[in-house]
CSV table of C-alpha atoms in Angstrom, one decimal:
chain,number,residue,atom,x,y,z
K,1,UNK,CA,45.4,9.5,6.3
K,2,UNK,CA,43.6,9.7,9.5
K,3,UNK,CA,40.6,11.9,8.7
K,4,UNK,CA,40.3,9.4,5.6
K,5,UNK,CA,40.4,5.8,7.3
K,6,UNK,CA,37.1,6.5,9.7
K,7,UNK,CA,35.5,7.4,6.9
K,8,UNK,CA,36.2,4.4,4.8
K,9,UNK,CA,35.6,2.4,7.9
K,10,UNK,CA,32.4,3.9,8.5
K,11,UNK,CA,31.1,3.8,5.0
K,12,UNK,CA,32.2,0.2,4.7
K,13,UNK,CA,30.0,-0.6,7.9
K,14,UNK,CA,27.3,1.1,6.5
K,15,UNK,CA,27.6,-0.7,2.8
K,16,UNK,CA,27.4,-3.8,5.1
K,17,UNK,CA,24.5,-3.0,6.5
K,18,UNK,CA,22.5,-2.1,3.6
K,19,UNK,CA,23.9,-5.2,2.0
K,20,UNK,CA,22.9,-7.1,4.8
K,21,UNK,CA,19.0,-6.0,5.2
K,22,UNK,CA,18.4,-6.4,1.3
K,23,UNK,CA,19.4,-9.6,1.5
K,24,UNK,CA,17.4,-10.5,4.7
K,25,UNK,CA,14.4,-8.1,3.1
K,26,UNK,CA,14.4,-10.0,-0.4
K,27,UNK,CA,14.7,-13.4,1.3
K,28,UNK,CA,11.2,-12.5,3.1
K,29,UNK,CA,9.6,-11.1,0.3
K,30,UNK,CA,10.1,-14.1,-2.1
K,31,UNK,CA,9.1,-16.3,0.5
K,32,UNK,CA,5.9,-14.1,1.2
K,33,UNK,CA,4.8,-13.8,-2.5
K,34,UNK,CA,5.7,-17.7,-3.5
K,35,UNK,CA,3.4,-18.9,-0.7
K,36,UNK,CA,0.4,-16.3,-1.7
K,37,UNK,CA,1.8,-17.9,-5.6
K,38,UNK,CA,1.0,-21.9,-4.4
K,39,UNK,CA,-2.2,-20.8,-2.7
K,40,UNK,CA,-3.3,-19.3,-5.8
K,41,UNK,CA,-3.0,-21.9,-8.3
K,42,UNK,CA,-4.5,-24.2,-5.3
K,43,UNK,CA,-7.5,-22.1,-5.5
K,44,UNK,CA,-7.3,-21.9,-9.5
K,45,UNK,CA,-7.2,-25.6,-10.0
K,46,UNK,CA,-10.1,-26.2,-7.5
K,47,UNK,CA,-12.4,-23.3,-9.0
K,48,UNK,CA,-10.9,-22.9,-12.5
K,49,UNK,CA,-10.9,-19.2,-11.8
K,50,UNK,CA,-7.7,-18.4,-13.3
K,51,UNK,CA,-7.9,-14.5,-14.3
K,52,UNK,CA,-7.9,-13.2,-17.7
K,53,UNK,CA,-4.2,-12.7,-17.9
K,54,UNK,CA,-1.0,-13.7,-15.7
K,55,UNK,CA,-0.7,-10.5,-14.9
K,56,UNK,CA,-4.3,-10.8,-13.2
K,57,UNK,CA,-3.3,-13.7,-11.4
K,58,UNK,CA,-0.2,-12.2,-10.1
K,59,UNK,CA,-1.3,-8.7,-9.2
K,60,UNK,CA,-3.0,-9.3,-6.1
K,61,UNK,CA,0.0,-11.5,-4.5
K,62,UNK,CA,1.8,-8.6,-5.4
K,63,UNK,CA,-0.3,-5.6,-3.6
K,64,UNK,CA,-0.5,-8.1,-1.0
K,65,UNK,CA,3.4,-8.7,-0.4
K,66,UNK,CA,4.4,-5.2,-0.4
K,67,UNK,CA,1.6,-4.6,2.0
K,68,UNK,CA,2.0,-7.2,4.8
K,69,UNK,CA,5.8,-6.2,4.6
K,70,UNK,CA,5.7,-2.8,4.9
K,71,UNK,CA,3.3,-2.9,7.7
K,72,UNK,CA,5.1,-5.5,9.6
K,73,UNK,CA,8.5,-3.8,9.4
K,74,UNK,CA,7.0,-0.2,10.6
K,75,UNK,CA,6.6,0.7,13.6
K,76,UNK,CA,5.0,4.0,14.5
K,77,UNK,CA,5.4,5.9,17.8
K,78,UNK,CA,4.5,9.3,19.7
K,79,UNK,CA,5.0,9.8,23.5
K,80,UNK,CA,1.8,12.2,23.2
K,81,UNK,CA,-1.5,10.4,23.1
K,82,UNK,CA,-3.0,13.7,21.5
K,83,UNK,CA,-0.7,13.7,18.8
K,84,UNK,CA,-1.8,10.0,17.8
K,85,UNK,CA,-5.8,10.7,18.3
K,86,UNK,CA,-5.2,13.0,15.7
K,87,UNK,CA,-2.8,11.4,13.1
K,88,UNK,CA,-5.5,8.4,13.6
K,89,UNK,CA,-8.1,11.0,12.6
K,90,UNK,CA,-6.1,12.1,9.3
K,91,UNK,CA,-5.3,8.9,8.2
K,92,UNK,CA,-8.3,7.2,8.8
K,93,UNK,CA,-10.0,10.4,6.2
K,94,UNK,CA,-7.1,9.8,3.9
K,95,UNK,CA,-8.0,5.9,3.4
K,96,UNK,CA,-12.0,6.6,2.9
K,97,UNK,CA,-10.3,9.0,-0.3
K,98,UNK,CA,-8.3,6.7,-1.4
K,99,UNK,CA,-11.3,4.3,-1.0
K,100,UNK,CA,-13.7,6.7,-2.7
K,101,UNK,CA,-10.8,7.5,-5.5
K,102,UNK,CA,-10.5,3.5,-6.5
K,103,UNK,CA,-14.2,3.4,-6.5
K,104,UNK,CA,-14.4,0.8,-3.4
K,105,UNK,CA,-16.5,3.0,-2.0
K,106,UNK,CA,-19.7,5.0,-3.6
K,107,UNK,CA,-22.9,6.1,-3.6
K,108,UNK,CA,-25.7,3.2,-3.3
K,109,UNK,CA,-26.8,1.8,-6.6
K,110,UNK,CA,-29.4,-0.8,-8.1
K,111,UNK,CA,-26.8,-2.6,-9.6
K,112,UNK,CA,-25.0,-3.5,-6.2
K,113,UNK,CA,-28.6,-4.1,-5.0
K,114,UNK,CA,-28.7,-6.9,-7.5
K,115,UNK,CA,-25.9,-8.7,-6.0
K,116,UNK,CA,-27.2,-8.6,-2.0
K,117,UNK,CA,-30.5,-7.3,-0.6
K,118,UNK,CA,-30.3,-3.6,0.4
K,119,UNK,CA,-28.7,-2.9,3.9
K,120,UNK,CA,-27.3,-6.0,3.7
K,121,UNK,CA,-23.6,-7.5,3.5
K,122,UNK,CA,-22.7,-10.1,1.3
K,123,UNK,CA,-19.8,-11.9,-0.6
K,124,UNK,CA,-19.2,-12.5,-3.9
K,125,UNK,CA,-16.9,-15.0,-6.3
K,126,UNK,CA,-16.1,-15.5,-9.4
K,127,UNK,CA,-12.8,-14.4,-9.9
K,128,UNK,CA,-9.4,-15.3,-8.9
K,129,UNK,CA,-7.8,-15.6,-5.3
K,130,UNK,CA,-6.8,-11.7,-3.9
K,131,UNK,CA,-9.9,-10.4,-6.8
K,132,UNK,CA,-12.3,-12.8,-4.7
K,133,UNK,CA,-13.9,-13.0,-2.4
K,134,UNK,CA,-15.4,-9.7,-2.5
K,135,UNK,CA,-17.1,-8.1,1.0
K,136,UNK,CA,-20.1,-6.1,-0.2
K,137,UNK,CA,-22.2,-4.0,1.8
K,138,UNK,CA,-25.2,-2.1,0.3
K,139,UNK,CA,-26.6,0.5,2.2
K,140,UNK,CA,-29.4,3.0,1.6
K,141,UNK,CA,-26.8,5.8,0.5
K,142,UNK,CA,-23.4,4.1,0.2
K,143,UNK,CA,-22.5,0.7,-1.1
K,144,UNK,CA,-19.2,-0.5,0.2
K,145,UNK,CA,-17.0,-3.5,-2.5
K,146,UNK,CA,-14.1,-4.5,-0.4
K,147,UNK,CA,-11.8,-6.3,-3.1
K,148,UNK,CA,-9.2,-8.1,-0.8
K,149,UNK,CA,-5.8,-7.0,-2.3
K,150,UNK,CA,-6.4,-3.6,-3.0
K,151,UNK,CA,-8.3,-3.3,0.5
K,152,UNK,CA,-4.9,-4.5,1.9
K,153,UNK,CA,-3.4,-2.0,0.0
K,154,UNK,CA,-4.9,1.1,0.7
K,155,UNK,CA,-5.0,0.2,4.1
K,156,UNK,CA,-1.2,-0.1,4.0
K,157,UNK,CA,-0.9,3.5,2.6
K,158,UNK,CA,-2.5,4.9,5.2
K,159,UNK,CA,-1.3,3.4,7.9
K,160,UNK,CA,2.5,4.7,6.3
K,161,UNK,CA,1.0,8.1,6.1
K,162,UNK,CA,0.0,7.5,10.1
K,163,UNK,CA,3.6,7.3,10.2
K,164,UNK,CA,4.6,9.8,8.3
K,165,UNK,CA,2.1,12.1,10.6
K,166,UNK,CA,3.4,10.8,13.9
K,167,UNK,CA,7.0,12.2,12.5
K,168,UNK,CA,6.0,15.1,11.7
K,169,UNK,CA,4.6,15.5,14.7
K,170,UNK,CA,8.6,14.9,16.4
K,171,UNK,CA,10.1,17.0,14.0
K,172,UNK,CA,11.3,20.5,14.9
K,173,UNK,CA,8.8,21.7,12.9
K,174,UNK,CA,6.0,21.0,15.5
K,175,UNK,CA,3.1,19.6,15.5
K,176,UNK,CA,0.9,17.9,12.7
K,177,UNK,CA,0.8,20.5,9.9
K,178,UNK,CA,-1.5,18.7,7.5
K,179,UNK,CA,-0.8,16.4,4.1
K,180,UNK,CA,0.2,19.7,2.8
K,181,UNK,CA,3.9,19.3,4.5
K,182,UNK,CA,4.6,15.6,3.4
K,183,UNK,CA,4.9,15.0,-0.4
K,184,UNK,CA,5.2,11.6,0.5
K,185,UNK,CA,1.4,11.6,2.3
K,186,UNK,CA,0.4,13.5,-0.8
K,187,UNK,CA,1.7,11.7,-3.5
K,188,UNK,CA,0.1,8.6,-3.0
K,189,UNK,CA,-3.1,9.8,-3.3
K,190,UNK,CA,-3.4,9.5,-7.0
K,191,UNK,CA,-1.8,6.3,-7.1
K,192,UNK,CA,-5.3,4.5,-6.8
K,193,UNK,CA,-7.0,6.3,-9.1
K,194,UNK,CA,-6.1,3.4,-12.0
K,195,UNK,CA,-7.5,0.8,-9.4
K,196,UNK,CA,-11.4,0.9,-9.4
K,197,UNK,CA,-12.2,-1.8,-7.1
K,198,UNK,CA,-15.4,-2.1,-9.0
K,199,UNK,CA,-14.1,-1.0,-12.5
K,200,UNK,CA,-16.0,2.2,-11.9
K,201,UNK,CA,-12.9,4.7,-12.1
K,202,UNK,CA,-13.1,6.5,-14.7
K,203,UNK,CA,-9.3,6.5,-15.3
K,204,UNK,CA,-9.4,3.1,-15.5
K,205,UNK,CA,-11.6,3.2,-18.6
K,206,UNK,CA,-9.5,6.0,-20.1
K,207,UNK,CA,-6.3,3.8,-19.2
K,208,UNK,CA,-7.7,0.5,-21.0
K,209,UNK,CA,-7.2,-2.7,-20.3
K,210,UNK,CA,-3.7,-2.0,-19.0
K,211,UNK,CA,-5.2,0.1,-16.3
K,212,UNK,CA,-4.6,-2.3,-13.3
K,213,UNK,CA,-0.9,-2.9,-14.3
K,214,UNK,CA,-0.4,0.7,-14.6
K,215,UNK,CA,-2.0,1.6,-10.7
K,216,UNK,CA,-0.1,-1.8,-9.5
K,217,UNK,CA,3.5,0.3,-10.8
K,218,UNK,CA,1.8,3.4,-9.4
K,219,UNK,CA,0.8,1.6,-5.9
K,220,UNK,CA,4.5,0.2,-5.7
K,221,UNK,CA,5.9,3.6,-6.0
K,222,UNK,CA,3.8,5.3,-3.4
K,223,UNK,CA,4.2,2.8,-0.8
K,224,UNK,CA,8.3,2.4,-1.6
K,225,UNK,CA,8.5,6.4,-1.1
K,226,UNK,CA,6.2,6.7,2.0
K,227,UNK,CA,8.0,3.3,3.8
K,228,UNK,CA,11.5,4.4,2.2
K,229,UNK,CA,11.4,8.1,3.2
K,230,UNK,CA,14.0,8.3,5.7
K,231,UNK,CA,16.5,7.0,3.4
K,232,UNK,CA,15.6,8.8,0.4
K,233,UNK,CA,15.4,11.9,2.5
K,234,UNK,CA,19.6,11.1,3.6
K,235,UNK,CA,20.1,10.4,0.1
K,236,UNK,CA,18.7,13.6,-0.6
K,237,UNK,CA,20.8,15.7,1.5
K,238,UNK,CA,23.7,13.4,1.0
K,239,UNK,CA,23.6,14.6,-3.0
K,240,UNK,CA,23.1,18.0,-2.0
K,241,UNK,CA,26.0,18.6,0.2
C-alpha cells in the first residue's frame, strides 16, 4: 500500500496538470482563431473577397493560430552564445527550403515582372484576408511572394527546429549534430511541399484542388510534433518501459 499511494498521488497531480493546461491552451486558441474569424468576414464584407471555398477562408486563420501560439508559448535557451550563432545559421537555411519547397521563393520570372517593375517590391490583393495582401519582391535572379499565413507558418517551423537545435545542443549527446539527429527537424520539411505560395508546386497540381487542405493537415502535424516533442518523447519511453 505504500509504494502504491505516491504513485496514485503523483499521477493524479499530473492528470491535473495536463487537464489544467488543455483547458487554459484551448481557451486561448479559440479566442485567437475567432478574432482572426471576425476580422475576416470584416475584410470580406468590405472587399467581397470571400475565397473560393470555406475552407479557403478558414485556412489562413488556421496556420495563423497554430503559429502565433506555438511561438508565444516556446521559449528557447542556450548558456553558449556559439551554440545559438549556429542553430541561428541552421534554421535560418532550413526556412529558405521550406521557402523554396512551397514555391514562395524562386527564380525570377516575367510573369512576376508583370505584377511590379523588376527589382522592385510591391503588394498585391485580390484574395481573402491571410491569402492577401501579398509582399512581392522581384529581383534580377530571384523573385520573392510572401503570402502572409504560410509566411507565418514556415517561420514558425523554423523557429521550433531553432529549438529543437538549441536541445540538442544540451543533450548528452553534445553539440549540434545536424537535422540528421532530429526526426522532428526533419520531418517537417515535406510538409510544405502541398503549399505553393504561388501555386507553382508541382505537388500541389498533382494533389488537385484539395492540395492546400491536405499541406494545412500536413503543416498541423509538423508543428504539433516539433512543439509537442518533449511530451511525445516521455510518452515514448513511458510505452516502452
Amino acid at each position: 500500500m505504500r509504494s502504491t499511494e505516491p504513485k496514485s498521488a503523483a499521477k493524479s497531480t499530473i492528470d491535473s496538470d495536463d487537464l489544467e493546461w488543455f483547458v487554459a491552451a484551448s481557451t486561448q486558441l479559440n479566442l485567437l482563431f475567432a478574432i482572426q474569424v471576425i476580422a475576416g468576414l470584416a475584410f470580406a464584407y468590405a472587399t467581397g473577397e470571400a475565397g473560393q471555398r470555406i475552407t479557403h477562408f478558414l485556412i489562413p486563420f488556421i496556420w495563423s493560430t497554430a503559429s502565433v501560439w506555438v511561438v508565444w508559448h516556446t521559449r528557447p535557451d542556450s548558456p553558449r552564445p556559439r551554440v545559438r550563432i549556429l542553430a541561428a545559421a541552421v534554421a535560418v537555411a532550413y526556412l529558405l527550403a521550406l521557402f523554396y519547397l512551397s514555391g514562395l521563393l524562386q527564380s525570377s520570372s516575367p510573369l512576376i515582372g508583370q505584377l511590379i517593375s523588376s527589382n522592385a517590391i510591391g503588394v498585391t490583393w485580390g484574395r481573402s484576408l491571410g491569402w492577401s495582401p501579398v509582399l512581392v519582391y522581384a529581383g534580377d535572379w530571384i523573385a520573392l511572394t510572401l503570402v502572409p499565413y504560410q509566411t507565418l507558418g514556415l517561420v514558425a517551423l523554423a523557429y521550433l527546429v531553432y529549438d529543437a537545435l538549441l536541445e540538442l545542443a544540451r543533450s548528452a549527446i553534445g553539440g549540434v549534430i545536424g537535422l540528421a539527429a532530429c526526426p522532428a527537424c526533419v520531418g517537417p520539411m515535406f510538409a510544405p511541399l502541398l503549399a505553393g505560395g504561388a501555386s507553382s508546386s508541382s505537388v500541389v497540381l498533382v494533389a488537385g484542388r484539395w492540395g492546400y487542405e491536405i499541406a494545412t493537415v500536413l503543416f498541423l502535424v509538423a508543428i504539433s510534433i516539433l512543439y509537442h516533442r518533449r511530451r511525445l518523447r516521455r510518452l515514448y519511453a513511458t510505452v516502452r518501459n
